Amino acid sequence: MQFTRREALASTGGWAVGAILPSTKAFGQDSNPSLQPVAVSYPEPICLADFEPLAKAKMSATSWEYITAGAGDEITVRWNKEAYQRIRLKPRILVDVSQLDTRVTLLGQEHAFPILLAPTSAQTLTHPEGELATARGAGAAGTAMVLSSFSSTSLEEVAAVAKTPLWFQLYAQADHGFTRDLVQRAEAGGYRALCLTVDTPISGARNRETRADVKLPPMPNLKGFKGVPNGGLHTGSLQIFSSLLDATLSWKDVEWLSSFAKIPLLVKGVINPDDADRAVKSGVAGIMVSNHGGRNLDTLPATIDALPQVADKVAGRVPVLVDGGVRRGTDVLKALALGANAVLIGRPYVYGLGAAGETGVTKVLDILQREFQMAMVLTGRTNIGSIDRSVIWS
């Protein structure tokens, strides 16, 4: 999408969220602090971090644990963000930046910005309208959404409200017939790509999530799958992993999916550059550098640290996308400079969803898009093709 500099830096308008929190006014004056709820007024969010307390104030404690928890000591969760903060930018001055072009083409599809929504499961834990609100919010911001196999809304229902491209994140099952049917449902629904998750034969030890004993909502995309227990799904039990995740998944399955899928197949969860090379040789259409948001194997490197080696190994043969830790428009710029064709965000838009439904999702994307435009202007880059490693201060 092309913008004048004035448009790039313009405000997105007013937006406010309120919440009801327990009063602490009497604390220190009385041995029994007041627990009467009081209205708390929040200022308009101006950065992605502002959405977290807004979402937490509205979500249940168990839902909050599910969204925010990582594996083990959550070191990788922290590293994903901190690694971006360590990377310094090199500005350029006296460059005509009056016209910006933020468009990027991925798999033959043009996107207004190199920013997509990563798949996150069970979004009705965050907001009653779940994935429907996310899809509408993404549409208002002109952003593509990747829907999870484990969504709490069917892929058909989401497709019915989407105004921007949809991709489908696939957890392949050992039951190949069920997996094939799910792929064909996505194709029939107009989804434009498949993102096969390859880093989760089992899930990691999410201690906070387990202690919270999260009960997942129904997952209509799995309707009819015999592995779903009658009593529902509990993330605190390994039953979900043995029944819904395929520990036998291998490169043969990648080749099998490629043999019949009519839409491009990407592999999601690549950190090792040798795996990226093998994936390209196996015929995939794209690589998604991801450590599952730090939710599987703790102490994996931050994805932005892994990205350059993967991008160098892929060497432009297919698009490379990256998720994990993106919180600023400068982060988007850094990821593109280090070899990504686009980024995906997960928790940030879920916080927006929890704070204000579809309006919150749109606002998160508006802020990130605007910050990215600012970062382009201030580093003297006028289009996506001009963003390279010379943007990084080395």
XYZ file of C-alpha atoms in Angstrom:
394
model
C 0.000 0.000 0.000
C 1.305 3.440 -0.889
C 1.220 6.320 1.592
C 2.303 9.896 1.755
C 4.476 10.726 4.729
C 1.610 12.724 6.271
C -0.737 9.720 5.988
C 1.880 7.402 7.421
C 2.252 9.452 10.552
C -1.423 10.299 11.037
C -3.315 9.294 14.167
C -5.777 6.410 13.941
C -8.391 8.227 16.013
C -9.796 7.838 19.482
C -10.312 4.529 21.243
C -10.762 3.831 24.910
C -11.287 0.864 27.185
C -12.612 0.783 30.715
C -12.514 -1.985 33.291
C -13.900 -2.856 36.691
C -11.272 -3.610 39.299
C -11.389 -4.140 43.076
C -10.932 -0.973 45.075
C -7.807 -0.650 47.224
C -8.697 2.783 48.538
C -9.185 1.569 52.103
C -5.941 -0.382 52.194
C -3.765 0.883 55.033
C -6.716 2.617 56.696
C -8.614 -0.504 57.649
C -7.567 -4.016 58.440
C -10.121 -5.201 55.856
C -9.364 -3.601 52.481
C -12.439 -2.687 50.470
C -13.340 -5.199 47.822
C -16.071 -3.082 46.263
C -15.536 -2.736 42.509
C -14.695 0.671 41.151
C -14.530 1.904 37.594
C -11.003 2.351 36.253
C -10.472 4.592 33.262
C -7.597 3.783 30.929
C -6.075 6.175 28.418
C -6.163 5.286 24.758
C -3.564 2.593 23.974
C -0.655 4.033 22.047
C 1.615 0.978 21.882
C 1.069 -2.783 21.905
C 2.158 -3.172 25.531
C -0.784 -0.994 26.603
C -3.238 -3.733 25.647
C -1.949 -6.315 28.119
C -3.380 -4.818 31.328
C -6.615 -4.008 29.512
C -7.018 -7.622 28.424
C -6.043 -9.019 31.809
C -8.679 -6.866 33.517
C -11.419 -8.406 31.372
C -10.287 -12.031 31.046
C -10.689 -14.846 33.557
C -7.558 -15.881 35.432
C -7.447 -19.293 33.732
C -7.827 -17.793 30.265
C -5.038 -15.327 31.011
C -2.733 -18.163 32.045
C -3.530 -20.064 28.862
C -2.713 -17.114 26.607
C 0.411 -15.906 28.386
C 2.043 -19.118 29.614
C 5.205 -20.473 28.068
C 7.181 -23.665 28.543
C 9.367 -24.367 31.547
C 10.844 -21.233 33.072
C 9.571 -19.201 30.103
C 13.081 -18.139 29.163
C 12.438 -18.371 25.422
C 9.290 -16.262 25.811
C 11.463 -13.547 27.346
C 14.285 -13.966 24.842
C 11.906 -13.570 21.891
C 11.236 -9.969 22.927
C 14.629 -9.104 24.402
C 16.525 -10.172 21.287
C 14.756 -7.513 19.225
C 15.621 -4.904 21.830
C 19.341 -5.675 21.511
C 19.389 -5.043 17.759
C 20.348 -1.482 16.855
C 19.199 0.370 13.749
C 21.321 2.465 11.413
C 19.451 5.569 10.190
C 19.860 7.353 6.866
C 19.246 11.073 6.491
C 18.239 13.405 3.661
C 16.372 10.724 1.770
C 13.105 11.632 0.050
C 10.604 9.615 2.078
C 7.488 11.489 0.978
C 6.086 8.330 -0.617
C 6.076 4.955 1.154
C 5.169 1.603 -0.368
C 4.605 -1.090 2.269
C 3.178 -3.717 -0.067
C 4.602 -7.222 -0.182
C 3.728 -10.217 -2.342
C 3.646 -13.631 -0.701
C 2.789 -16.803 -2.608
C 1.283 -14.718 -5.398
C -0.888 -12.707 -2.984
C -0.382 -8.992 -2.409
C -0.535 -7.780 1.204
C -0.766 -4.121 2.219
C 1.846 -4.677 4.944
C 4.353 -7.464 5.696
C 2.390 -8.264 8.863
C 0.021 -11.219 9.345
C -1.897 -12.663 12.283
C -0.357 -15.882 13.567
C -2.602 -18.825 14.477
C -3.679 -18.947 18.108
C -6.067 -21.555 19.445
C -9.299 -21.368 21.432
C -9.880 -17.626 21.075
C -13.295 -17.721 22.760
C -11.318 -18.059 25.989
C -10.236 -14.475 25.311
C -13.466 -12.968 23.967
C -16.959 -14.423 23.426
C -16.807 -13.857 19.661
C -13.339 -15.361 19.406
C -12.025 -15.919 15.906
C -15.010 -14.160 14.310
C -14.039 -10.911 16.028
C -10.401 -11.446 15.056
C -11.304 -11.992 11.408
C -13.438 -8.849 11.327
C -10.740 -6.841 13.084
C -8.102 -8.102 10.671
C -10.325 -7.218 7.733
C -10.721 -3.649 8.951
C -6.931 -3.323 9.067
C -6.383 -5.042 5.715
C -4.437 -7.912 7.288
C -4.380 -11.623 6.479
C -5.192 -14.076 9.268
C -3.915 -17.604 9.839
C -6.620 -19.711 11.502
C -5.654 -22.519 13.874
C -6.863 -26.098 13.492
C -7.638 -25.786 17.196
C -9.829 -22.717 16.763
C -13.019 -22.451 18.771
C -14.913 -21.376 15.634
C -15.170 -23.498 12.506
C -13.088 -22.615 9.498
C -16.284 -22.193 7.477
C -17.770 -19.659 9.915
C -14.563 -17.627 9.930
C -14.415 -17.654 6.131
C -17.959 -16.292 6.000
C -16.977 -13.044 7.772
C -13.408 -12.587 6.511
C -12.663 -9.657 4.199
C -8.939 -10.337 3.806
C -7.033 -13.510 2.858
C -7.166 -16.474 5.209
C -4.506 -19.120 5.662
C -5.064 -22.317 7.616
C -2.663 -23.714 10.206
C -2.761 -27.494 10.068
C -2.008 -29.928 12.861
C -1.740 -33.100 10.806
C -3.269 -36.186 12.397
C -2.097 -39.778 12.234
C -5.513 -40.409 10.680
C -4.661 -39.427 7.118
C -8.277 -39.579 6.015
C -9.258 -36.992 8.620
C -6.284 -34.802 7.716
C -7.114 -34.933 4.017
C -10.726 -33.994 4.730
C -9.588 -31.040 6.850
C -7.293 -29.797 4.069
C -10.099 -30.093 1.560
C -12.460 -28.193 3.864
C -9.920 -25.374 3.994
C -9.558 -25.365 0.223
C -13.340 -25.339 -0.246
C -13.587 -22.466 2.235
C -11.281 -20.291 0.150
C -8.204 -20.472 2.370
C -5.143 -19.416 0.419
C -2.342 -21.424 2.077
C -1.665 -24.266 4.514
C 0.761 -23.788 7.395
C 1.790 -27.209 8.678
C 2.974 -27.062 12.293
C 6.070 -29.261 12.488
C 7.495 -28.443 15.926
C 4.841 -30.061 18.110
C 4.840 -33.878 18.169
C 4.005 -33.223 21.816
C 3.647 -29.942 23.655
C 6.059 -28.545 26.191
C 5.762 -28.387 29.969
C 3.625 -25.287 30.435
C 3.691 -25.152 34.216
C 1.474 -22.116 34.756
C -1.076 -23.414 32.290
C -1.136 -26.815 33.952
C -1.617 -25.337 37.426
C -4.536 -23.283 36.101
C -6.219 -26.483 34.828
C -7.464 -24.756 31.703
C -10.513 -26.349 30.095
C -10.582 -25.744 26.383
C -13.798 -24.879 24.516
C -15.169 -27.120 21.755
C -13.044 -27.221 18.630
C -15.409 -27.592 15.679
C -12.652 -28.199 13.135
C -12.008 -31.481 14.950
C -15.637 -32.595 14.864
C -15.773 -36.279 14.113
C -12.163 -36.923 15.042
C -12.093 -39.979 17.264
C -9.159 -38.704 19.322
C -11.208 -36.006 21.072
C -12.303 -37.340 24.485
C -15.978 -37.070 25.421
C -15.150 -35.100 28.550
C -13.516 -32.311 26.581
C -9.935 -31.134 26.464
C -7.761 -30.157 29.413
C -4.376 -28.644 28.678
C -3.098 -29.924 32.013
C -3.338 -33.500 30.797
C -1.071 -35.265 28.338
C -4.233 -36.817 26.914
C -4.663 -33.849 24.589
C -1.187 -34.346 23.194
C -1.422 -38.075 22.658
C -4.855 -37.780 21.038
C -4.517 -34.662 18.884
C -0.823 -34.440 18.018
C 0.999 -36.900 15.796
C 4.345 -38.055 17.183
C 4.965 -40.018 13.958
C 4.933 -36.884 11.768
C 7.909 -36.940 9.383
C 9.179 -35.623 6.070
C 7.093 -38.309 4.363
C 3.981 -36.533 5.618
C 5.194 -33.246 4.165
C 5.612 -34.922 0.813
C 2.215 -36.615 1.166
C 0.462 -33.317 1.867
C 2.242 -31.659 -1.055
C 1.026 -34.439 -3.335
C -2.636 -33.489 -3.066
C -2.925 -29.996 -1.542
C -4.171 -27.494 -4.109
C -2.940 -24.463 -2.173
C 0.638 -23.598 -1.143
C 2.099 -25.534 1.801
C 4.373 -23.831 4.336
C 6.078 -25.482 7.301
C 5.744 -23.672 10.616
C 8.202 -24.208 13.456
C 11.581 -24.139 11.695
C 14.598 -22.976 13.710
C 17.428 -25.159 12.388
C 18.749 -23.934 9.008
C 19.393 -27.521 7.883
C 15.702 -28.278 8.414
C 14.846 -25.222 6.350
C 17.027 -26.446 3.497
C 15.453 -29.896 3.584
C 11.958 -28.383 3.663
C 12.657 -26.375 0.510
C 14.042 -29.461 -1.203
C 10.870 -31.289 -0.166
C 8.880 -28.834 -2.225
C 7.273 -26.571 0.381
C 6.192 -23.112 -0.703
C 7.418 -21.261 2.366
C 9.222 -21.408 5.724
C 7.873 -20.044 8.997
C 10.625 -19.460 11.562
C 8.930 -20.079 14.902
C 9.605 -21.508 18.354
C 5.867 -21.771 19.050
C 5.914 -18.539 21.027
C 8.160 -20.187 23.603
C 5.364 -22.619 24.477
C 7.107 -25.912 23.633
C 10.838 -26.323 24.259
C 12.272 -23.753 26.630
C 15.729 -22.221 26.011
C 15.376 -22.388 22.235
C 16.938 -19.283 20.707
C 14.831 -16.254 19.968
C 13.380 -16.474 16.491
C 15.012 -13.220 15.384
C 18.388 -14.738 16.353
C 17.639 -17.882 14.331
C 16.240 -16.004 11.337
C 19.462 -14.879 9.578
C 20.893 -18.411 9.370
C 17.603 -19.801 8.082
C 17.228 -16.991 5.542
C 20.800 -17.487 4.325
C 20.192 -21.217 3.903
C 16.937 -20.701 2.037
C 18.654 -18.096 -0.164
C 15.472 -16.674 -1.619
C 14.127 -19.962 -2.970
C 10.861 -19.542 -1.034
C 9.438 -16.838 1.240
C 10.598 -16.848 4.865
C 8.262 -15.601 7.590
C 8.998 -15.195 11.293
C 6.914 -14.945 14.455
C 7.661 -14.536 18.150
C 8.465 -11.373 20.075
C 7.300 -8.724 17.605
C 5.988 -5.812 19.659
C 7.092 -2.706 17.728
C 7.179 -1.448 14.187
C 10.955 -1.343 14.520
C 10.815 -5.101 15.158
C 9.086 -5.595 11.809
C 11.810 -3.559 10.117
C 14.547 -5.566 11.841
C 12.991 -8.875 10.836
C 12.777 -7.830 7.198
C 16.357 -6.530 7.308
C 17.552 -9.909 8.611
C 15.892 -11.936 5.896
C 12.165 -12.271 6.549
C 9.623 -11.517 3.863
C 6.966 -10.878 6.504
C 6.253 -11.268 10.222
C 3.363 -12.714 12.183
C 2.097 -11.545 15.559
C 0.274 -13.723 18.091
C -0.157 -12.615 21.693
C -0.358 -8.873 20.850
C -3.544 -9.186 18.811
C -5.001 -11.647 21.327
C -4.522 -8.958 23.986
C -6.321 -6.542 21.681
C -9.102 -9.100 21.259
C -9.412 -9.530 25.006
C -9.427 -5.794 25.601
C -12.000 -4.734 23.026
C -12.929 -7.495 20.591
C -12.590 -6.735 16.907
C -11.924 -3.046 17.626
C -8.950 -4.039 19.754
C -7.538 -6.303 17.033
C -7.814 -3.498 14.493
C -6.217 -0.995 16.856
C -3.244 -3.294 17.524
C -2.658 -3.629 13.794
C -3.121 0.094 13.150
C -0.483 0.910 15.762
C 2.004 -1.647 14.462
C 1.502 -0.592 10.864
C 1.979 3.063 11.739
C 5.114 2.340 13.770
C 6.527 0.337 10.877
C 5.934 3.255 8.523
C 7.716 5.556 10.967
C 10.665 3.141 11.150
C 10.893 3.088 7.358
C 10.855 6.886 7.181
C 13.506 7.327 9.852
C 15.876 4.784 8.275
C 15.406 6.213 4.796
C 13.593 3.244 3.282
C 10.707 3.888 0.923
C 9.669 0.358 -0.056
C 10.013 -3.208 1.196
C 12.719 -4.073 -1.337
C 14.998 -1.368 0.060
C 15.043 -2.914 3.533
C 18.186 -5.020 3.855
C 20.929 -5.734 6.385
C 22.417 -2.291 5.937
C 19.555 -1.117 8.171
C 21.226 -2.920 11.090
C 23.988 -1.194 13.065
C 26.751 -3.777 13.236
